[in-house]
PDB file of C-alpha atoms in Angstrom:
ATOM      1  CA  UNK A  34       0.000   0.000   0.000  1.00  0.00           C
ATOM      2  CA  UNK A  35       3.025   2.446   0.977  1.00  0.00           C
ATOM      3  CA  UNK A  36       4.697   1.961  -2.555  1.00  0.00           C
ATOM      4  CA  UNK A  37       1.270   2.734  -4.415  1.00  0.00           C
ATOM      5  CA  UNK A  38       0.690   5.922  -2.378  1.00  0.00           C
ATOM      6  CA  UNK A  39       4.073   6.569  -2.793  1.00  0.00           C
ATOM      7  CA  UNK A  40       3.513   5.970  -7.106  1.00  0.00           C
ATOM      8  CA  UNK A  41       0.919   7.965  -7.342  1.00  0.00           C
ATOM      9  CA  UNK A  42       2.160  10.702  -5.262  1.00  0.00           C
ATOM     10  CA  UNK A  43       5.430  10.980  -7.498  1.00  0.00           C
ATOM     11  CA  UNK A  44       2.756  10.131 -10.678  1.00  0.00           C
ATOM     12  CA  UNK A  45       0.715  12.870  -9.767  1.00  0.00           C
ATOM     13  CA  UNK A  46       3.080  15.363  -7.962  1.00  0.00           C
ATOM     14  CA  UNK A  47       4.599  16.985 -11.411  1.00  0.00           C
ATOM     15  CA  UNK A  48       1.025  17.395 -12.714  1.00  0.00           C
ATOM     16  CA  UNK A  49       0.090  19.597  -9.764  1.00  0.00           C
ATOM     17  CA  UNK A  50       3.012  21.661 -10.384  1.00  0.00           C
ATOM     18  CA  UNK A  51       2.137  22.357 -13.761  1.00  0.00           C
ATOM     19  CA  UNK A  52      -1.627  22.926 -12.992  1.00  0.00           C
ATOM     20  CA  UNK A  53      -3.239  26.438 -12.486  1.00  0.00           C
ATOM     21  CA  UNK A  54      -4.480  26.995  -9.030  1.00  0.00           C
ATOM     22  CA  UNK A  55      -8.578  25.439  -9.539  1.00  0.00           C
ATOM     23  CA  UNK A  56     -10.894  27.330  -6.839  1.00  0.00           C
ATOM     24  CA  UNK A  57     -13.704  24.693  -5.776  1.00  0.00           C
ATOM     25  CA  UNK A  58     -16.653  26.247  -4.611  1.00  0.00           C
ATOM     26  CA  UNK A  59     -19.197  24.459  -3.544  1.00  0.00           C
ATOM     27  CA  UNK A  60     -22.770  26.289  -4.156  1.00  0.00           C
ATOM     28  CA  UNK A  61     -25.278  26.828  -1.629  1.00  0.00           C
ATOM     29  CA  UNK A  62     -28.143  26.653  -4.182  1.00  0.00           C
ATOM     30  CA  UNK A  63     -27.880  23.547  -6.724  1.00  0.00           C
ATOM     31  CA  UNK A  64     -27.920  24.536 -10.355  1.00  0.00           C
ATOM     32  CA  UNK A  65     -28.884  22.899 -13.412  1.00  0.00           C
ATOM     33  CA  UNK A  66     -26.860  22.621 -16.257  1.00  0.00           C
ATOM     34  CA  UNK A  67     -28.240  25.610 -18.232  1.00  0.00           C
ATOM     35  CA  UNK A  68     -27.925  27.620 -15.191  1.00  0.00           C
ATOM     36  CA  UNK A  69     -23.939  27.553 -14.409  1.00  0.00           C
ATOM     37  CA  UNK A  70     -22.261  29.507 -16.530  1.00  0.00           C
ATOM     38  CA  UNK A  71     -19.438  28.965 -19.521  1.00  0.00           C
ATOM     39  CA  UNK A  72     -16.535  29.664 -17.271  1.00  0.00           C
ATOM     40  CA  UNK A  73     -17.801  27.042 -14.111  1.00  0.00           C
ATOM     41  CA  UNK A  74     -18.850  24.552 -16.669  1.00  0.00           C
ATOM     42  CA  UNK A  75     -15.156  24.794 -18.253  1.00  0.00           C
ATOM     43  CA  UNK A  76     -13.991  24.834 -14.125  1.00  0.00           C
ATOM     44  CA  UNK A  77     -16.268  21.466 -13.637  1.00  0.00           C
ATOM     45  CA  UNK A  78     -15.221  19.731 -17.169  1.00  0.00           C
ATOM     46  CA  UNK A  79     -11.117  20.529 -15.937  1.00  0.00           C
ATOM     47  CA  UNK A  80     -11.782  18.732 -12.559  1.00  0.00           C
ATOM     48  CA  UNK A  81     -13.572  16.182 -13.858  1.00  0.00           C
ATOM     49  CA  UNK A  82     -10.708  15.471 -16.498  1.00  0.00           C
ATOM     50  CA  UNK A  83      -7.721  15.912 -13.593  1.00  0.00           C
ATOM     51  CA  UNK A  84      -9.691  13.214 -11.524  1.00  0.00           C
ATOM     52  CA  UNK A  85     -10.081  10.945 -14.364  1.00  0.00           C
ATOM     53  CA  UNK A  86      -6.694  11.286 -15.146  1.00  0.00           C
ATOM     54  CA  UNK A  87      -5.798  10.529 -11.431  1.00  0.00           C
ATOM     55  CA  UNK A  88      -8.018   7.696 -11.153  1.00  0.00           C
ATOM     56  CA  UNK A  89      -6.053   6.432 -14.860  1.00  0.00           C
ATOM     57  CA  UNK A  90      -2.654   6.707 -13.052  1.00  0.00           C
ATOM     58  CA  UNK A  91      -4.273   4.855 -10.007  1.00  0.00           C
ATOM     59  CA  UNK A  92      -5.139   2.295 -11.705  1.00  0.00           C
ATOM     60  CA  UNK A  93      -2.442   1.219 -14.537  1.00  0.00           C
ATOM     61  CA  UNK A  94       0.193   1.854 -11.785  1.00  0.00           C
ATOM     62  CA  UNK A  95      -1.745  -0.798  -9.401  1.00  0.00           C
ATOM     63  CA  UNK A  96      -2.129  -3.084 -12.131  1.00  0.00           C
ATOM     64  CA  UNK A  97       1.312  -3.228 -13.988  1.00  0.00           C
ATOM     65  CA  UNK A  98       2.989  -2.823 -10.401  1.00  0.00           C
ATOM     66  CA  UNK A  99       5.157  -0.309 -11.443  1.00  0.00           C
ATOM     67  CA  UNK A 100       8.390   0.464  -9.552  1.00  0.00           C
ATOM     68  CA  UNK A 101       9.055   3.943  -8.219  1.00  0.00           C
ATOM     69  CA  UNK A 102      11.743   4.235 -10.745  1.00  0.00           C
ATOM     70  CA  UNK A 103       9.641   2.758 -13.790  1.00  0.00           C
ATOM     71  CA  UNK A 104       7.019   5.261 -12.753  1.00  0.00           C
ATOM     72  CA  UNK A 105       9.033   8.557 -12.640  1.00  0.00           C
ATOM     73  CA  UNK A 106      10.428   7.159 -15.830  1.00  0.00           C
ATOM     74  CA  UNK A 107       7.431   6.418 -17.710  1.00  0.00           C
ATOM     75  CA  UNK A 108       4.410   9.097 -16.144  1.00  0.00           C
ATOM     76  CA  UNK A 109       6.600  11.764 -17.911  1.00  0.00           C
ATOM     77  CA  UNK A 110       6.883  10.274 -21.472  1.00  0.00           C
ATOM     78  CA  UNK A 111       3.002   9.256 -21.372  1.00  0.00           C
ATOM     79  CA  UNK A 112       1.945  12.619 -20.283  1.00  0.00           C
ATOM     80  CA  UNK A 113       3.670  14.184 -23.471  1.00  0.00           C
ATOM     81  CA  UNK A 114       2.412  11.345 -25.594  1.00  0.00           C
ATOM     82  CA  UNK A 115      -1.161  12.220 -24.521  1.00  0.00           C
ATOM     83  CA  UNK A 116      -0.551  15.815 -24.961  1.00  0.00           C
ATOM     84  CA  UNK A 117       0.365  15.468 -28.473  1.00  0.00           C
ATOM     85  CA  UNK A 118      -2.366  13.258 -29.845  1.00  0.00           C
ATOM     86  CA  UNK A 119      -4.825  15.436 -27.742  1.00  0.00           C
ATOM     87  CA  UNK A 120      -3.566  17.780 -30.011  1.00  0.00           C
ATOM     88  CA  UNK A 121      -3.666  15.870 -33.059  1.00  0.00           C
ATOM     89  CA  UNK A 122      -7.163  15.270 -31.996  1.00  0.00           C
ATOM     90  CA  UNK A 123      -8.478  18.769 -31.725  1.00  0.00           C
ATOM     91  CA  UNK A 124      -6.653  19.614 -35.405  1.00  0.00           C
ATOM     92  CA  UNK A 125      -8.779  16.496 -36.695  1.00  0.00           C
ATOM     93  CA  UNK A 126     -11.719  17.857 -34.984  1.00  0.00           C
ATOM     94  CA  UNK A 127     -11.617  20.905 -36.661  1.00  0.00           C
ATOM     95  CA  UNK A 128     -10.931  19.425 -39.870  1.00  0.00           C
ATOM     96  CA  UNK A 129     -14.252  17.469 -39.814  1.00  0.00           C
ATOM     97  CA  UNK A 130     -15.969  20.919 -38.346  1.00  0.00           C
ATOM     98  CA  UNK A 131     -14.404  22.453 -41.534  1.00  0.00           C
ATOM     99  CA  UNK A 132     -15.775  19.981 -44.136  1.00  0.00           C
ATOM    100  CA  UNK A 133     -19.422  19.450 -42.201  1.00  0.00           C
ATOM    101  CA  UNK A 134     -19.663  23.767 -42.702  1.00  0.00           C
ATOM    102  CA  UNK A 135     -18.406  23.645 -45.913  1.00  0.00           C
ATOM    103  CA  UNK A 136     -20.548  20.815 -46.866  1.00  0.00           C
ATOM    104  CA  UNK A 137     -24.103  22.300 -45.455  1.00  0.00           C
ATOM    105  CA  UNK A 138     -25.957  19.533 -46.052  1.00  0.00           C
ATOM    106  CA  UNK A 139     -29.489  20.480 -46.285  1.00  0.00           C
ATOM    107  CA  UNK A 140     -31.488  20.316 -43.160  1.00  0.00           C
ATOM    108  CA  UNK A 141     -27.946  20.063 -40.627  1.00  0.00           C
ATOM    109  CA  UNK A 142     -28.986  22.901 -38.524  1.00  0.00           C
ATOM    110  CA  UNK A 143     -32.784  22.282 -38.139  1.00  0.00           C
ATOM    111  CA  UNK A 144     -33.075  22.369 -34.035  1.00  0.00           C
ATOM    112  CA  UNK A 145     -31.670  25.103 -33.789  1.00  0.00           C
ATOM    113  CA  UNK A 146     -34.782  26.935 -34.326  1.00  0.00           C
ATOM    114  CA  UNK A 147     -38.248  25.270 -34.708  1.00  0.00           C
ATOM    115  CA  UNK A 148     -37.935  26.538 -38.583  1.00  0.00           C
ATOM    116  CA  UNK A 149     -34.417  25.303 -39.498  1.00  0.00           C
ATOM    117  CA  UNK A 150     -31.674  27.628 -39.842  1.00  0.00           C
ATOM    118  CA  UNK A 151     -31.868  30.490 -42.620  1.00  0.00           C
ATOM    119  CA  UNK A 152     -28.708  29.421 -44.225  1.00  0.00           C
ATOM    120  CA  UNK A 153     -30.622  26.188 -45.592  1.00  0.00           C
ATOM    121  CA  UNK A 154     -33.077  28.527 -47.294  1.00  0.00           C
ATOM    122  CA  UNK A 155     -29.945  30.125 -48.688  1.00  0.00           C
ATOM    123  CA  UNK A 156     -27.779  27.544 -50.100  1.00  0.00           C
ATOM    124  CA  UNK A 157     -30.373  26.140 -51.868  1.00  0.00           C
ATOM    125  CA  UNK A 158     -31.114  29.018 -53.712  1.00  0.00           C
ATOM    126  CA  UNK A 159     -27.976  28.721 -54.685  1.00  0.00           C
ATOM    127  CA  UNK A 160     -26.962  27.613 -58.187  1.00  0.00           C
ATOM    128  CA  UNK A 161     -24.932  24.336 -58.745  1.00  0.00           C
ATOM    129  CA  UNK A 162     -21.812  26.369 -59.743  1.00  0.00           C
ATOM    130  CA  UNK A 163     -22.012  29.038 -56.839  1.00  0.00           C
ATOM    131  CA  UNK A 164     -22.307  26.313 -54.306  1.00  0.00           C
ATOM    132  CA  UNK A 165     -19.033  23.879 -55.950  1.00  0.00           C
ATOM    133  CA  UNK A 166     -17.046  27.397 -56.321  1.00  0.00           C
ATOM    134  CA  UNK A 167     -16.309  28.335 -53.012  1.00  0.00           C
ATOM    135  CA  UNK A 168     -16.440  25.524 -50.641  1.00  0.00           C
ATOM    136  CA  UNK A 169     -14.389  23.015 -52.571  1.00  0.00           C
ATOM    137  CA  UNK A 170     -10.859  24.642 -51.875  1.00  0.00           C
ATOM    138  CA  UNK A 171     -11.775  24.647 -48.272  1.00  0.00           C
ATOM    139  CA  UNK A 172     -13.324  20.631 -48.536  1.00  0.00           C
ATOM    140  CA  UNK A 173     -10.276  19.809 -50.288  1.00  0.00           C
ATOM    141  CA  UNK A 174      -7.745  21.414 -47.530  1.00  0.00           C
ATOM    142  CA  UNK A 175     -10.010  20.534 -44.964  1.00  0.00           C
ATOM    143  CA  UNK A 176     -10.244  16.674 -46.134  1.00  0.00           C
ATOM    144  CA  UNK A 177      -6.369  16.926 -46.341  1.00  0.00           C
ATOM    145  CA  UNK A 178      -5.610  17.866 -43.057  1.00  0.00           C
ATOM    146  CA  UNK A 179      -8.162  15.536 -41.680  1.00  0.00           C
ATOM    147  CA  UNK A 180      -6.479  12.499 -43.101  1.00  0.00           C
ATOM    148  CA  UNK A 181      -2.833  13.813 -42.394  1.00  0.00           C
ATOM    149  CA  UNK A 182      -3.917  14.112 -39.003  1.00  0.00           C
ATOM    150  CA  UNK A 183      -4.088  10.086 -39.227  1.00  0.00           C
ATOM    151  CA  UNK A 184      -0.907  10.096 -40.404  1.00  0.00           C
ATOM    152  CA  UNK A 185       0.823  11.984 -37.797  1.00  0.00           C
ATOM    153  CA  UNK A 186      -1.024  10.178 -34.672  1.00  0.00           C
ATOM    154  CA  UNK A 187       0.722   7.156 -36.238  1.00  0.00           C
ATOM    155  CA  UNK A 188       4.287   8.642 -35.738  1.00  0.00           C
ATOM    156  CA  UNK A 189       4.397  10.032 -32.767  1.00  0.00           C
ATOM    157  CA  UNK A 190       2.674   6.621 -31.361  1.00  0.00           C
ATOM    158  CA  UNK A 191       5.546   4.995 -32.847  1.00  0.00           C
ATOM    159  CA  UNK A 192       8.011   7.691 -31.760  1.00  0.00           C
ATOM    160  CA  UNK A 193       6.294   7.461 -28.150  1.00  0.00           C
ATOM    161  CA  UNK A 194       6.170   3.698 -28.426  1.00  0.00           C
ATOM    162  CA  UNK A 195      10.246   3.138 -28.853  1.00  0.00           C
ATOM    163  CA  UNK A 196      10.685   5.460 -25.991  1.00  0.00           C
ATOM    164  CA  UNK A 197       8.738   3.829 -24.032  1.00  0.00           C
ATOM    165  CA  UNK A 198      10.196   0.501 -24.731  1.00  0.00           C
ATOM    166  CA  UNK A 199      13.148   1.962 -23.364  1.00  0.00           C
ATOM    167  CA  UNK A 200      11.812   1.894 -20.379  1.00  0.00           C
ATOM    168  CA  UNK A 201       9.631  -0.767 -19.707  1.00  0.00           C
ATOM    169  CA  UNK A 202       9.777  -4.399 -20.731  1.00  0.00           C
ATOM    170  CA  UNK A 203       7.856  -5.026 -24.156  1.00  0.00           C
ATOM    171  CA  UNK A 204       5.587  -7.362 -21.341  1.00  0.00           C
ATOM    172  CA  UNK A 205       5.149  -4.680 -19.600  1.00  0.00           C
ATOM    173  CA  UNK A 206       4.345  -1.473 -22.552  1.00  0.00           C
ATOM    174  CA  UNK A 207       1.704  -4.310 -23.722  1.00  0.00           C
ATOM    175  CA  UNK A 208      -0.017  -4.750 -20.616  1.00  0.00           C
ATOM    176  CA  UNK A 209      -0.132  -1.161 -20.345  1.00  0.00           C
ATOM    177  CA  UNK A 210      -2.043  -1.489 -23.400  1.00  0.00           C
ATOM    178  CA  UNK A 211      -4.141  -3.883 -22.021  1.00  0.00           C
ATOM    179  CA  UNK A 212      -5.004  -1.859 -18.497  1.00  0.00           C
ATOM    180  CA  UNK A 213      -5.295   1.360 -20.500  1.00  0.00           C
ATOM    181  CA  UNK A 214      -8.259  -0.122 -22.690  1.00  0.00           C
ATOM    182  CA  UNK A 215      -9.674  -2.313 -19.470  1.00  0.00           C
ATOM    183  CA  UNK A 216      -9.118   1.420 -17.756  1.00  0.00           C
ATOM    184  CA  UNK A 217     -11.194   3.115 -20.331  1.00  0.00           C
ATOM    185  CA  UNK A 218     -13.965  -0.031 -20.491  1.00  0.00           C
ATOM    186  CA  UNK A 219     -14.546   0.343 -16.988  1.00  0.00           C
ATOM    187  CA  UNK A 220     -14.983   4.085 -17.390  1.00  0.00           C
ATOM    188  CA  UNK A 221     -17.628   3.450 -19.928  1.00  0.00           C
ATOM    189  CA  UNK A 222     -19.107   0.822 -17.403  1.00  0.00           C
ATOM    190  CA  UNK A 223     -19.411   3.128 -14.655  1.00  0.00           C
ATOM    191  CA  UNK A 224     -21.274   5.828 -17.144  1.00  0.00           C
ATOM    192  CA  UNK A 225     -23.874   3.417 -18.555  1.00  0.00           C
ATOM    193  CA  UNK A 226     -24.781   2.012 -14.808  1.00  0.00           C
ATOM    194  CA  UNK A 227     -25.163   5.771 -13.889  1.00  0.00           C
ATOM    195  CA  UNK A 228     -27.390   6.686 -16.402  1.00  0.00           C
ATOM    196  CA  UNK A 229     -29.384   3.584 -16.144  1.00  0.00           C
ATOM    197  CA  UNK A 230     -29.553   3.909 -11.958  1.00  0.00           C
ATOM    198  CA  UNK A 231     -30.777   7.713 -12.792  1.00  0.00           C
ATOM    199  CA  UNK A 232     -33.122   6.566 -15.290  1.00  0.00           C
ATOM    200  CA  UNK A 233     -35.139   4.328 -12.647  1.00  0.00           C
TER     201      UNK A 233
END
């Protein structure tokens, strides 16, 4: 028990460092999700995401019994992996945003008002060559980016990979693999059992 507080304390400790000071407050009055505003929702999403991420480290560390050493070895090179395919991620994110807008497929933004969205009414008075004119560049760079995005998760996977290997055993980088999906299975889990407990 000593050597996993001890794990995650040195797991967790550089992360804390690095982290802006969060305020908690607790309110006296319970809101509802329309109610908070933008900037406590973003507050509430970031501690949500540092305890998921603690409860991550928790739990591959227990299960691969990492060492002290293999853990101040390792937390570091997977935090930078996971900050650069986040990154990756949110490029390949705003690829597909780029190609849905410059698609407009008719009838995408009805819900937003009971009558659609007044850009549907728009485009399709469009003509066939005024709608291809425009948004094809942007499809075309937007498509491009989206599938290069593919291309560099792959490298710095296997950049991240050979470091890592450096480190730990192959044994042990594939069950890492292994707790990090059972990790995010059990995450999923936990979700569906919530909703369904709220739901009765």
């Amino acid at each position: 028990m000593n050597r996993f507080i001890t794990i995650c304390f040195l797991c967790l400790w550089p992360m804390a460092l690095n982290a802006q000071q969060i305020k908690i407050q607790v309110p006296a009055v319970e809101y509802s999700e329309n109610e908070q505003t933008p900037q406590k929702r973003d507050q509430d999403r970031k501690a949500e995401k540092e305890a998921l991420q603690a409860q991550k480290v928790a739990f591959i560390t227990q299960k691969l019994g990492f060492t002290i050493e293999e853990a101040e070895k390792f937390w570091p090179l997977y935090n930078e992996l996971d900050e650069k395919i986040n990154a990756v991620m949110k490029q390949r994110g705003q690829a597909k945003t780029a190609m849905y807008r410059a698609l407009q497929p008719r009838g995408s933004s009805e819900g937003r008002t009971r009558s659609g969205d007044h850009r549907d009414a728009a485009a399709s008075g469009l003509s066939e060559e005024a709608k291809s004119s425009k948004p094809v560049t942007s499809i075309e760079n937007a498509l491009e980016t989206f599938i290069k995005t593919f291309e560099e998760e792959n490298q710095i996977r296997m950049e991240y990979h050979n470091k890592i290997l450096k480190v730990l055993s192959a044994r042990q980088l594939a069950e890492f693999y292994f707790a990090e999906e059972q990790f995010s299975n059990k995450i999923f889990r936990d979700f569906i059992n919530k909703k369904v407990e709220e739901k009765k």
